[in-house]
XYZ file of C-alpha atoms in Angstrom:
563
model
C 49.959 43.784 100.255
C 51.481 42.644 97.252
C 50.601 45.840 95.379
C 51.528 47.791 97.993
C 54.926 46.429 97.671
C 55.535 46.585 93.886
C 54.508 50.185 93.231
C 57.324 51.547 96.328
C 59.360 53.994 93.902
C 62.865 52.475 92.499
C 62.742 49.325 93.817
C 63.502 46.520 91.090
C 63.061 43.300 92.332
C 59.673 41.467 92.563
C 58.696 40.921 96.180
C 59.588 37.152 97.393
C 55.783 36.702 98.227
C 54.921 37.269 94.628
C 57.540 35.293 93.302
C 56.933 32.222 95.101
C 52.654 32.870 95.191
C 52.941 33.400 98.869
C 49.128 33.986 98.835
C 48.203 29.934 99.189
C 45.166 30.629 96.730
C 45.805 30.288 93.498
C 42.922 31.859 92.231
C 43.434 35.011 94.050
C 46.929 34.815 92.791
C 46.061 34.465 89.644
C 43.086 37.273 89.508
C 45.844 39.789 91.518
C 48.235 38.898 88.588
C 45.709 39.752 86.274
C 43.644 42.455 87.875
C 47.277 44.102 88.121
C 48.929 42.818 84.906
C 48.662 46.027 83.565
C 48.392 48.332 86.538
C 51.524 46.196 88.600
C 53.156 45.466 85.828
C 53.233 49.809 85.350
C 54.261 50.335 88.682
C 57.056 47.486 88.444
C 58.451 49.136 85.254
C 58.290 53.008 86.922
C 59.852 51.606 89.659
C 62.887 50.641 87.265
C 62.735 53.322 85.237
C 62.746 54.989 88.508
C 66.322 53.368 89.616
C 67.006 54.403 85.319
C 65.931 57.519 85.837
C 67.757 58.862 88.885
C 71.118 56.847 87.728
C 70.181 59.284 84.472
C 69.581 62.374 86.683
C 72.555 61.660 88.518
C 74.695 61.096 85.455
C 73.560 64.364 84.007
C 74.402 66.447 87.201
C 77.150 64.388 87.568
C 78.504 66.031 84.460
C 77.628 69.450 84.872
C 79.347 69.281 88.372
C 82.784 68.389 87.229
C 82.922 70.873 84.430
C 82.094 73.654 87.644
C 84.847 72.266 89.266
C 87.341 72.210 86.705
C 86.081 75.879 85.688
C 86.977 76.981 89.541
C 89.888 75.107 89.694
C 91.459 76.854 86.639
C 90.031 80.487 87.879
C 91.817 79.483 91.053
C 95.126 78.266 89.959
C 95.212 81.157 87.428
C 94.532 83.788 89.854
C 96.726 82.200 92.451
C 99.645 82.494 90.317
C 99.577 85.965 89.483
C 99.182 86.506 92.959
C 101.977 84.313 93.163
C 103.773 86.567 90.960
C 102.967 89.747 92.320
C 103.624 88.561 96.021
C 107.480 87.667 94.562
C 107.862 91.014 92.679
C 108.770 92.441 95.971
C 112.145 91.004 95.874
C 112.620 93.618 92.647
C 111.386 97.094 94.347
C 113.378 99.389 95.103
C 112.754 103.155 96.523
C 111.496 105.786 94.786
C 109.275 108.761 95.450
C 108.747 108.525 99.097
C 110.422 105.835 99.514
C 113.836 108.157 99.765
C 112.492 110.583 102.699
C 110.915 107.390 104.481
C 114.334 105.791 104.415
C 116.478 108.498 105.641
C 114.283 109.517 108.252
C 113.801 105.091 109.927
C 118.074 105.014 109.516
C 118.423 108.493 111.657
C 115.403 109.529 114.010
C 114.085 106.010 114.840
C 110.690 104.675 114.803
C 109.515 107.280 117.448
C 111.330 109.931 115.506
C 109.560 109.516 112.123
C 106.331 109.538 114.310
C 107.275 112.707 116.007
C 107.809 113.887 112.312
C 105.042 113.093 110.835
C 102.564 114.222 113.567
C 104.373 117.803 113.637
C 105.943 118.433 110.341
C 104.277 115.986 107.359
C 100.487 115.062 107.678
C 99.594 113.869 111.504
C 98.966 110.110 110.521
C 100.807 108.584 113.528
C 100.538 105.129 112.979
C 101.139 105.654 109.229
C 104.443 106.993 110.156
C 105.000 104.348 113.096
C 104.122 101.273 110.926
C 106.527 103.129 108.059
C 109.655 103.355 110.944
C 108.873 99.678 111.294
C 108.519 98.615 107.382
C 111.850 100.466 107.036
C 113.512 100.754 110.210
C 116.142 97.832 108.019
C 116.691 99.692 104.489
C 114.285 98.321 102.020
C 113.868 94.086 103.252
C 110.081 95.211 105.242
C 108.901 96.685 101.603
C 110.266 93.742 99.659
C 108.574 91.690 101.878
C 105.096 93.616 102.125
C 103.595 93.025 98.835
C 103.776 88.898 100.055
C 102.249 89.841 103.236
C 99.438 91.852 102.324
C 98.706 89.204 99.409
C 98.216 86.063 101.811
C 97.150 88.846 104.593
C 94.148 89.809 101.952
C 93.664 86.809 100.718
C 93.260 84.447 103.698
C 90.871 87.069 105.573
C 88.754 86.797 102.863
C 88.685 83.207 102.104
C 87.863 83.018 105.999
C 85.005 85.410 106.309
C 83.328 83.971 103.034
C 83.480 80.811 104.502
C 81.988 81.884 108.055
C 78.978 83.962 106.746
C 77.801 80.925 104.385
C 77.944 78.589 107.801
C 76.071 81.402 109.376
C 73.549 81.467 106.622
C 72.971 77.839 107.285
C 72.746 76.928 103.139
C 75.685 74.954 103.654
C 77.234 73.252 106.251
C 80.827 73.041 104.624
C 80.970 75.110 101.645
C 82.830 74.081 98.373
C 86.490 74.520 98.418
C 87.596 74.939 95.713
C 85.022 77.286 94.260
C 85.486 79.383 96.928
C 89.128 79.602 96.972
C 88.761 80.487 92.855
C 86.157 83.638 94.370
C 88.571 84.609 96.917
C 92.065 84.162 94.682
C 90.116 86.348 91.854
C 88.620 89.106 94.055
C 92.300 89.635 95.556
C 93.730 89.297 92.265
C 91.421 92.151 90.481
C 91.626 94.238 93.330
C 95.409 94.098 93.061
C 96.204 94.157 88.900
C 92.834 95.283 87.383
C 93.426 98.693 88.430
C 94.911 101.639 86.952
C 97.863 101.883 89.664
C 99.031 98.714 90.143
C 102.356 99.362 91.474
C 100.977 101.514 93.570
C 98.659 99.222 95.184
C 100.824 96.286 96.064
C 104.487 97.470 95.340
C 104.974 100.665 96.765
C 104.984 100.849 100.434
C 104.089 104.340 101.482
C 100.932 103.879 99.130
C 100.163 100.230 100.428
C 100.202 101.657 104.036
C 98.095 104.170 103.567
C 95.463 102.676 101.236
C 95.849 98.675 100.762
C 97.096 97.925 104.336
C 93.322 99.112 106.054
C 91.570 97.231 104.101
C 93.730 94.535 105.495
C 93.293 95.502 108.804
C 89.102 95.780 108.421
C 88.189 92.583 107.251
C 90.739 90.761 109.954
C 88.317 92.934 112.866
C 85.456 92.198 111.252
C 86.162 88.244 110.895
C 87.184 88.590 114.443
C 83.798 90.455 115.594
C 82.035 87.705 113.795
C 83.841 85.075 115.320
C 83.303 86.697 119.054
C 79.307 86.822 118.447
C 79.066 83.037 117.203
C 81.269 82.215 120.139
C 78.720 83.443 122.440
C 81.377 84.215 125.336
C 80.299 87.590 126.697
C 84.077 88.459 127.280
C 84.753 87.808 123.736
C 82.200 89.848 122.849
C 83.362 92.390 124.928
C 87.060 91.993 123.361
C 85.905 92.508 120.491
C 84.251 96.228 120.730
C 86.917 97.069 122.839
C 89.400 96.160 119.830
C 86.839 97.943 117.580
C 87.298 100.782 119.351
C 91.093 100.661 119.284
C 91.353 99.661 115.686
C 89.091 102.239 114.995
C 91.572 104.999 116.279
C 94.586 103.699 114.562
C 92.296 103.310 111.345
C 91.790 107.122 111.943
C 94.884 108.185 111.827
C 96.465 105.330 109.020
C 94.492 106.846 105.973
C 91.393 109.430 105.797
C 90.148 107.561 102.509
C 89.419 104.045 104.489
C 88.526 105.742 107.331
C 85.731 107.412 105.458
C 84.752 104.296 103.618
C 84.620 102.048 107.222
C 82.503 104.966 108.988
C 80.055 105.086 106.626
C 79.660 100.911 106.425
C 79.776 100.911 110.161
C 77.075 103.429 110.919
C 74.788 101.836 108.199
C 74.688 98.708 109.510
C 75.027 99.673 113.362
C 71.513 101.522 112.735
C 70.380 98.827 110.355
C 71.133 96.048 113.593
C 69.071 98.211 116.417
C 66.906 95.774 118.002
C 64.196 98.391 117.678
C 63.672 96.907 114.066
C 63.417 93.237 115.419
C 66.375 91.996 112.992
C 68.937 91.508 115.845
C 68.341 89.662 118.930
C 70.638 91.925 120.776
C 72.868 95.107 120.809
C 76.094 93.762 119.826
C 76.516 94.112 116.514
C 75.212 98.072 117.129
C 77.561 98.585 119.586
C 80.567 97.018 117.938
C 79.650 99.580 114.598
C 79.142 102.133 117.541
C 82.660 101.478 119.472
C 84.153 101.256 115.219
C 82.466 104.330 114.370
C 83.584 106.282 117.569
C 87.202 105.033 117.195
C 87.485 106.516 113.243
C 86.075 109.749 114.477
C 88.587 110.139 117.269
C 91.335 109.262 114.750
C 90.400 111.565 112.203
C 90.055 114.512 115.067
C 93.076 113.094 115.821
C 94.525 113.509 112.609
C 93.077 116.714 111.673
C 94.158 118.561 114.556
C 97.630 117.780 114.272
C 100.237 120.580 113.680
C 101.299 118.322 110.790
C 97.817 118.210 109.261
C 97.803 122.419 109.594
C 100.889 122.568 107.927
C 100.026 120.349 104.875
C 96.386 122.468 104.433
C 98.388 125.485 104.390
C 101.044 124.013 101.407
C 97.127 123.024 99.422
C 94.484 125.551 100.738
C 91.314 124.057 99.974
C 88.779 125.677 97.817
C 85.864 127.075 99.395
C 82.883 125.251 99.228
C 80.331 126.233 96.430
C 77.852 125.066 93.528
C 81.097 125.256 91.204
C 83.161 122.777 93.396
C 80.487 120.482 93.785
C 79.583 120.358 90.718
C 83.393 119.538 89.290
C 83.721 116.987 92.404
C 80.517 115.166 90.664
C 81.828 115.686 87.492
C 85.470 113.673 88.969
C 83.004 111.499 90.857
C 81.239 110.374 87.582
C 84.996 110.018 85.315
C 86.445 107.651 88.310
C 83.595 105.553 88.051
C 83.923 105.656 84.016
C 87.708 104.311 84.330
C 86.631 101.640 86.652
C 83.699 100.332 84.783
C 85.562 100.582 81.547
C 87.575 97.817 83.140
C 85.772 94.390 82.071
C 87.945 92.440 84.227
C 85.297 93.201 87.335
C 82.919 91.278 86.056
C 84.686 88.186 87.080
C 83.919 88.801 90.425
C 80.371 89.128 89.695
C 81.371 86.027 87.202
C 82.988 83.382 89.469
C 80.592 84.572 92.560
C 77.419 82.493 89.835
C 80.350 79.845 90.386
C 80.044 79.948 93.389
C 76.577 80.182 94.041
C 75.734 77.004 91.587
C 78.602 74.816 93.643
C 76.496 75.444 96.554
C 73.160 74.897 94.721
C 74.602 71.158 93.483
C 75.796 70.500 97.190
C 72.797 71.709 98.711
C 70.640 69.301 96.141
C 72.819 66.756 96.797
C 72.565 66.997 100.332
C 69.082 66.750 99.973
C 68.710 63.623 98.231
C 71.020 61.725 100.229
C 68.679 62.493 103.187
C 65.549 61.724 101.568
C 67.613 58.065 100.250
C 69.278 57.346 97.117
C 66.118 55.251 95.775
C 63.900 58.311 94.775
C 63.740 60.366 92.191
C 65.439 64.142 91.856
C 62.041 65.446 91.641
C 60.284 63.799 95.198
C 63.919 64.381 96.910
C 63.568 68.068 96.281
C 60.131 67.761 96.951
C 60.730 65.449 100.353
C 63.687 66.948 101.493
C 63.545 68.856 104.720
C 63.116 72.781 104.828
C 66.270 74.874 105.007
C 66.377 77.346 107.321
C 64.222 80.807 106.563
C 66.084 83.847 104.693
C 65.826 87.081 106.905
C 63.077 89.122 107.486
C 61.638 89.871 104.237
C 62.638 93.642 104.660
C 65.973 93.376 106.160
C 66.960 91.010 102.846
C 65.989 93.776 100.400
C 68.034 96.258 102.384
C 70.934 93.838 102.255
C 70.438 93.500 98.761
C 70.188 97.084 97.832
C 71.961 99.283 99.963
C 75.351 98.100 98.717
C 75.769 100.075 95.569
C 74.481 103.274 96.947
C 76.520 103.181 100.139
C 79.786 102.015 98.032
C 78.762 104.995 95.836
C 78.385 107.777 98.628
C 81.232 106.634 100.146
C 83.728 106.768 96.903
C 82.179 110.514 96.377
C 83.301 111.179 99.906
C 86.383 110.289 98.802
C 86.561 112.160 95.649
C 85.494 115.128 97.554
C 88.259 114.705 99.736
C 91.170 114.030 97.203
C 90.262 117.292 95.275
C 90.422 119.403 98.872
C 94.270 117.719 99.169
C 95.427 117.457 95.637
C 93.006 119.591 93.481
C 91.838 118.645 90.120
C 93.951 115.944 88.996
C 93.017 114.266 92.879
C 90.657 111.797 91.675
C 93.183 109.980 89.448
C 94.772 108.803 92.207
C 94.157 105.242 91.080
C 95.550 104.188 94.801
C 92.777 105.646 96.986
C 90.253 103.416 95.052
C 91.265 100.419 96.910
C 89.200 101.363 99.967
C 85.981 101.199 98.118
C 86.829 99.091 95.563
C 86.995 95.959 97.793
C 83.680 96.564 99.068
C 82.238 96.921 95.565
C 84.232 93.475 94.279
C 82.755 91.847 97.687
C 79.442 92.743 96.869
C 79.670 92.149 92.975
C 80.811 88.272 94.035
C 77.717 88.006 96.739
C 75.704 89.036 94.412
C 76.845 86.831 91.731
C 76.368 83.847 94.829
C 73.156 84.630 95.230
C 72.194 84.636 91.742
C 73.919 81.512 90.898
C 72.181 79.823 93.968
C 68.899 80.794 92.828
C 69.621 80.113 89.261
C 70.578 76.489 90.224
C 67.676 75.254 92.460
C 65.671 76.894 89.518
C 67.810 74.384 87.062
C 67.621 71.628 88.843
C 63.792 71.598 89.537
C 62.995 72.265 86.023
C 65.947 69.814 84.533
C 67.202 71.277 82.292
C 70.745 69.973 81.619
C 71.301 71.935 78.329
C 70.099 75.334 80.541
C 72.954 74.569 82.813
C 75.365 73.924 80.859
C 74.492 77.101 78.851
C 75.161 78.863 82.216
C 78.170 77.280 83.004
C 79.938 77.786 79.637
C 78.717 81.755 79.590
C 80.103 82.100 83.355
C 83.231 80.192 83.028
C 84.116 82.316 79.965
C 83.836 85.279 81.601
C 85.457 84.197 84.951
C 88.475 82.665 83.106
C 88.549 85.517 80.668
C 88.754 87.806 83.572
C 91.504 85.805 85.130
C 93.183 85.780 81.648
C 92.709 89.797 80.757
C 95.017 89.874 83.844
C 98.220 88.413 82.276
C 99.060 91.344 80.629
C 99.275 93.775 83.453
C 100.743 91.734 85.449
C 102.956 90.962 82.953
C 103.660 94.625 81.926
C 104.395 95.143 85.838
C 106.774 92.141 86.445
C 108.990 93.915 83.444
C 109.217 97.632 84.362
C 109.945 96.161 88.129
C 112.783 93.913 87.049
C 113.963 96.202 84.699
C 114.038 99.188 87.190
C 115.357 97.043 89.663
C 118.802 96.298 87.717
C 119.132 99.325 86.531
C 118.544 100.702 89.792
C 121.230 98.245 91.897
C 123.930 99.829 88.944
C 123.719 103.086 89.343
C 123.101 102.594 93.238
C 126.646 100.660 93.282
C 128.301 103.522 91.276
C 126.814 106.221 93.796
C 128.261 103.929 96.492
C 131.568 103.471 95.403
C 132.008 107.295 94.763
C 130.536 108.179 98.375
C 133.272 105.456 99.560
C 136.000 107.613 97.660
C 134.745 111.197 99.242
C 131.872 112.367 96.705
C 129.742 115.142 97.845
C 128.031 115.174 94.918
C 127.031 112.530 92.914
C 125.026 112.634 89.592
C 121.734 110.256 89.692
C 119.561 108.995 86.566
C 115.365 108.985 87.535
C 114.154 105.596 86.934
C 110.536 106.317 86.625
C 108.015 103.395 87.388
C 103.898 103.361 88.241
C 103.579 107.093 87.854
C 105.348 107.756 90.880
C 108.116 111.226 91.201
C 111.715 110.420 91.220
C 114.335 112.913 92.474
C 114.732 115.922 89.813
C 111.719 115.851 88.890
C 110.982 120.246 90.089
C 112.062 123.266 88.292
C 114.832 123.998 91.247
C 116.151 122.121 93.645
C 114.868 123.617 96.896
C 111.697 122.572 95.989
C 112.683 118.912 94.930
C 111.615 117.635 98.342
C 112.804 113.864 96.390
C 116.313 115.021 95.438
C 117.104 116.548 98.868
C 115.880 113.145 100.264
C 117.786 111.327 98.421
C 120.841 113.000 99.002
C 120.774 112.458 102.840
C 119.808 108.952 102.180
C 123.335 108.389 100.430
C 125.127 111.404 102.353
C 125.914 113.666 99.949
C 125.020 117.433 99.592
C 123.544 117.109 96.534
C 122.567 114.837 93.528
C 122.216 116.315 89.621
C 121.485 114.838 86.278
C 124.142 113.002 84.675
C-alpha cells in the first residue's frame, strides 16, 4: 500500500500512513523503510522531480508561447494598419481612365441606362455595369468609399471561414485569435500591396469591380454554403444552392477572369465530393459546385452573346488558334508567374500560416495535459491524452494537399489565354486580373504553412526540444514580419502619388469649374497620370480619345486640350 502510494507520479508529500507508521508493526515498518530506502526513496524523489520537471516543461513552453504571440500580434497590428491605410486612401481618389465615361453615363442614363449600355454597346457584363450605376450613381463618394469596404469585406470573410474550417477539422475547438487575425490581416494585406498594380486593385473602381469585388463575393457564398451544411437544416441547404446558382450567374457576367478561376475550383471539388468515392456522406457539397458551376456558365453565355461582347471582339479580333499562339500564351503564362514569384513578400503567407499552425499545436498540447491533470509529466500527457479525431481518408488528404498548385496554375493559364485574345501581347501584364487566382494561391500558401507548423510542433514538443523551437520561431517570425515590413514602401509610394494626384486634381477641377460657370466650351485639362492607368489625351487624335470625349461630357464642354 504504502509503495503503491509513494511512487504515484508528481505527488510530493509522504503519505500520512507512512509518516505516522500507520502499519502498527514496527518491524514491518522498519524492513518496508529499508527494503524501499532506496527503491521508495527513488520513486519519492521522481515524483518531485516530477512536479520540477513539468513546472520546467511548462516554464519552457511557457516561453516559447509568448514570443508566438507577440510575433502574431506585431504581424497583425502591422498588417492591420496598412490596411488601415489603404482602406482611408479612398478619401484621396479621384477619376481617371474609366472613371470619366462611368461618371457621365450614372449622372445621365441612370442605373438601368448604363446597364442597357453596357450590355449593347461596351462589353455585355450587366451587373458590372449595374453595380458601377450604383458605385457612382452620386459622383465619386461610392468609389471613395469602396476601397474601405472591400478591405473589411475581404478581410472579415476570411477571418470567418479560417475560423469555421479549423472547428470543422475538430484540432481545435476555439482557435487562437490573435494568430489568426495576424494570417488573415497579412493574406489581405499582400493580396492588396504586394502586387504590381496596386492602385488598381483597391483604388480604382472599374478595376476593383471587375477583378477584386468577386473574390469578395466567392468566399462570402462559400462561408455561407459551409455554414448551411453544418447547420443541418435541409432548407438552408437548399438556400444555399439556390444562391449558388444565382451568384453564379451574376459572377458570370461581373468578370470572365473570376469566373474562370471559380468554375474550375467548383468542378474540381464537386467531382472530388461524389459520394461514389466514399469521402462525402451526401450530395450536397456536389450539387452546390454543380448549381455554382451551372450559374458561371450561364453568365458567361450570357456575357458572350451579348451585342456588346460582339462589338468589343470586333474592335480586338482574336488570333486564330495555333502552335504559335500557344506557345507565346505559355511563354506570358511562364513571365506572370516570374513577376509574382520574384515578389518575396508571399512568403509571409506561407510564413505566418507555420504561425499559425504552431499556436494551434501549443493549444492543442495544452489542451491535452489539462485533461490528462496538471500532476503528470509532458511526456505521459501526450502519451495519455485522448485521440483527436482521424484526418480524412488517406487519399482524399493527398488530393487536398496536392491539387492546389496545379489547379491555381491551370486556372491562371486560362486566364492568360484569355487576356491575350482581349488585349494581345502586352494582356498578361495586367497586374489586376491576378487577383482572382492570386487569393487562392495566398490561401493555400497559409494552409499549407498551418499544416506544416502543426506538424512541426507536436514533432517539437514530443521530442523537447526548446532550442528547436525557438530556432523555428525566430526563422518564421523574421520572415512573417519582414513580409509585413517589405510592405511599407508600396504602400507608402501609393499613399503619395494618391494624395498628391488628389490636390492637384481638386485645382485644376475647380479652375475647369469656374470657367464652365462663366460659359467655357472648351477648357484646357493637364493628365494626372497614376497606377498605369490612361488619362484623357492620351491618343494621336481626338476621335479616338474615347477618355477626352468622356471627360468633356462629364464637365459639359465640347472639348478639352492640353494646356
Amino acid at each position: 500500500m504504502s509503495r503503491t502510494t509513494i511512487s504515484e507520479p508528481g505527488d510530493a508529500r509522504m503519505p500520512n500512513d507512512e509518516q505516522n507508521g500507520n502499519d502498527g508493526d514496527p518491524g514491518q515498518d522498519t524492513g518496508g523503510t529499508r527494503e524501499t530506502g532506496g527503491t521508495g526513496g527513488t520513486e519519492e524523489t521522481e515524483g518531485v522531480g516530477g512536479v520540477e520537471g513539468t513546472e520546467d516543461a511548462d516554464g519552457r513552453r511557457e516561453g516559447p508561447r509568448q514570443v508566438l504571440s507577440w510575433i502574431a500580434l506585431v504581424v497583425a497590428v502591422g498588417a492591420g494598419a496598412l490596411l488601415s491605410v489603404g482602406a482611408f486612401l479612398g478619401v484621396y481618389v479621384r477619376p481617371t481612365s474609366d472613371d470619366w465615361c462611368a461618371l457621365w453615363k450614372a449622372r445621365d442614363m441612370g442605373v438601368l441606362g448604363i446597364t442597357s449600355d453596357f450590355y449593347r454597346t461596351q462589353n455585355g457584363r450587366v451587373t458590372n455595369a449595374f453595380l458601377t450605376g450604383l458605385l457612382y450613381s452620386d459622383d465619386m463618394r461610392g468609389p471613395k468609399l469602396l476601397p474601405a469596404f472591400l478591405i473589411l469585406t475581404l478581410g472579415t470573410g476570411l477571418f470567418l471561414l479560417a475560423r469555421t474550417a479549423l472547428r470543422a477539422s475538430g484540432r481545435s475547438a476555439e482557435p487562437p485569435t490573435v494568430p489568426l487575425v495576424a494570417a488573415t490581416a497579412l493574406v489581405t494585406a499582400l493580396l492588396f500591396f504586394a502586387g504590381t498594380r496596386s492602385y488598381q486593385v483597391l483604388l480604382w473602381a472599374p478595376a476593383t469591380i471587375s477583378h477584386t469585388l468577386p473574390s469578395v463575393i466567392g468566399v462570402w457564398t462559400v462561408l455561407g454554403a459551409v455554414r448551411a451544411a453544418r447547420s443541418g437544416v435541409r432548407w438552408a441547404r437548399a438556400a444555399a444552392v439556390g444562391a449558388a446558382l444565382l451568384v453564379g450567374v451574376a459572377l458570370g457576367m461581373l468578370g470572365e477572369p473570376f469566373a474562370l478561376v471559380a468554375g474550375v475550383f467548383s468542378a474540381t471539388v464537386g467531382v472530388l465530393c461524389l459520394p461514389r468515392f466514399g469521402w462525402t456522406r451526401d450530395r450536397y457539397v456536389s450539387t452546390w459546385c454543380a448549381a455554382a458551376c451551372l450559374g458561371l456558365l450561364t453568365g458567361l453565355v450570357l456575357l458572350y452573346t451579348s451585342p456588346g461582347a460582339r462589338w468589343r471582339r470586333a474592335q480586338h479580333p482574336p488570333e486564330p488558334l495555333s502552335a504559335a499562339s500557344v506557345g507565346e500564351t505559355f511563354r506570358d503564362w511562364w513571365r506572370l508567374w516570374q513577376a509574382i514569384g520574384g515578389q518575396w513578400a508571399y512568403l509571409g503567407a506561407l510564413a505566418v500560416g507555420v504561425l499559425l499552425g504552431l499556436a494551434l499545436s501549443a493549444r492543442q498540447e495544452s489542451g491535452s495535459r489539462q485533461e490528462n491533470g496538471s500532476r503528470q509529466k509532458s511526456d505521459i500527457a501526450h502519451r495519455d491524452a485522448p485521440t483527436p479525431p482521424s484526418l480524412p481518408p488517406r487519399a482524399l488528404f493527398r488530393v487536398a494537399v496536392l491539387l492546389p498548385p496545379p489547379l491555381i496554375g491551370l486556372a491562371s493559364l486560362g486566364v492568360v489565354f484569355g487576356l491575350r485574345s482581349g488585349y494581345g501581347d502586352t494582356g498578361w501584364t495586367y497586374g489586376r486580373t491576378w487577383t482572382s487566382f492570386l487569393l487562392p494561391l495566398l490561401i493555400a500558401l497559409c494552409a499549407y504553412g498551418a499544416w506544416g507548423g502543426r506538424l512541426l510542433g507536436r514533432h517539437l514538443s514530443v521530442t523537447r526540444r526548446p532550442a528547436g523551437r525557438a530556432a523555428v520561431l525566430v526563422a518564421v517570425g523574421t520572415v512573417a514580419v519582414g513580409s509585413t515590413a517589405a510592405l511599407v514602401q508600396p504602400v507608402h509610394a501609393l499613399t503619395t502619388s494618391t494624395v498628391v494626384r488628389s490636390v492637384a486634381w481638386d485645382r485644376q477641377n475647380a479652375r475647369i469649374r469656374g470657367e464652365v460657370a462663366a460659359g467655357a466650351r472648351e477648357v484646357a485639362y493637364r493628365p494626372l497620370l497614376i497606377g498605369g492607368l490612361t488619362e484623357p489625351l492620351f491618343a494621336s487624335s481626338y476621335e479616338r480619345d474615347w477618355a477626352a470625349q468622356c471627360t468633356a461630357t462629364y464637365y459639359g464642354v465640347h472639348r478639352i486640350h492640353r494646356p
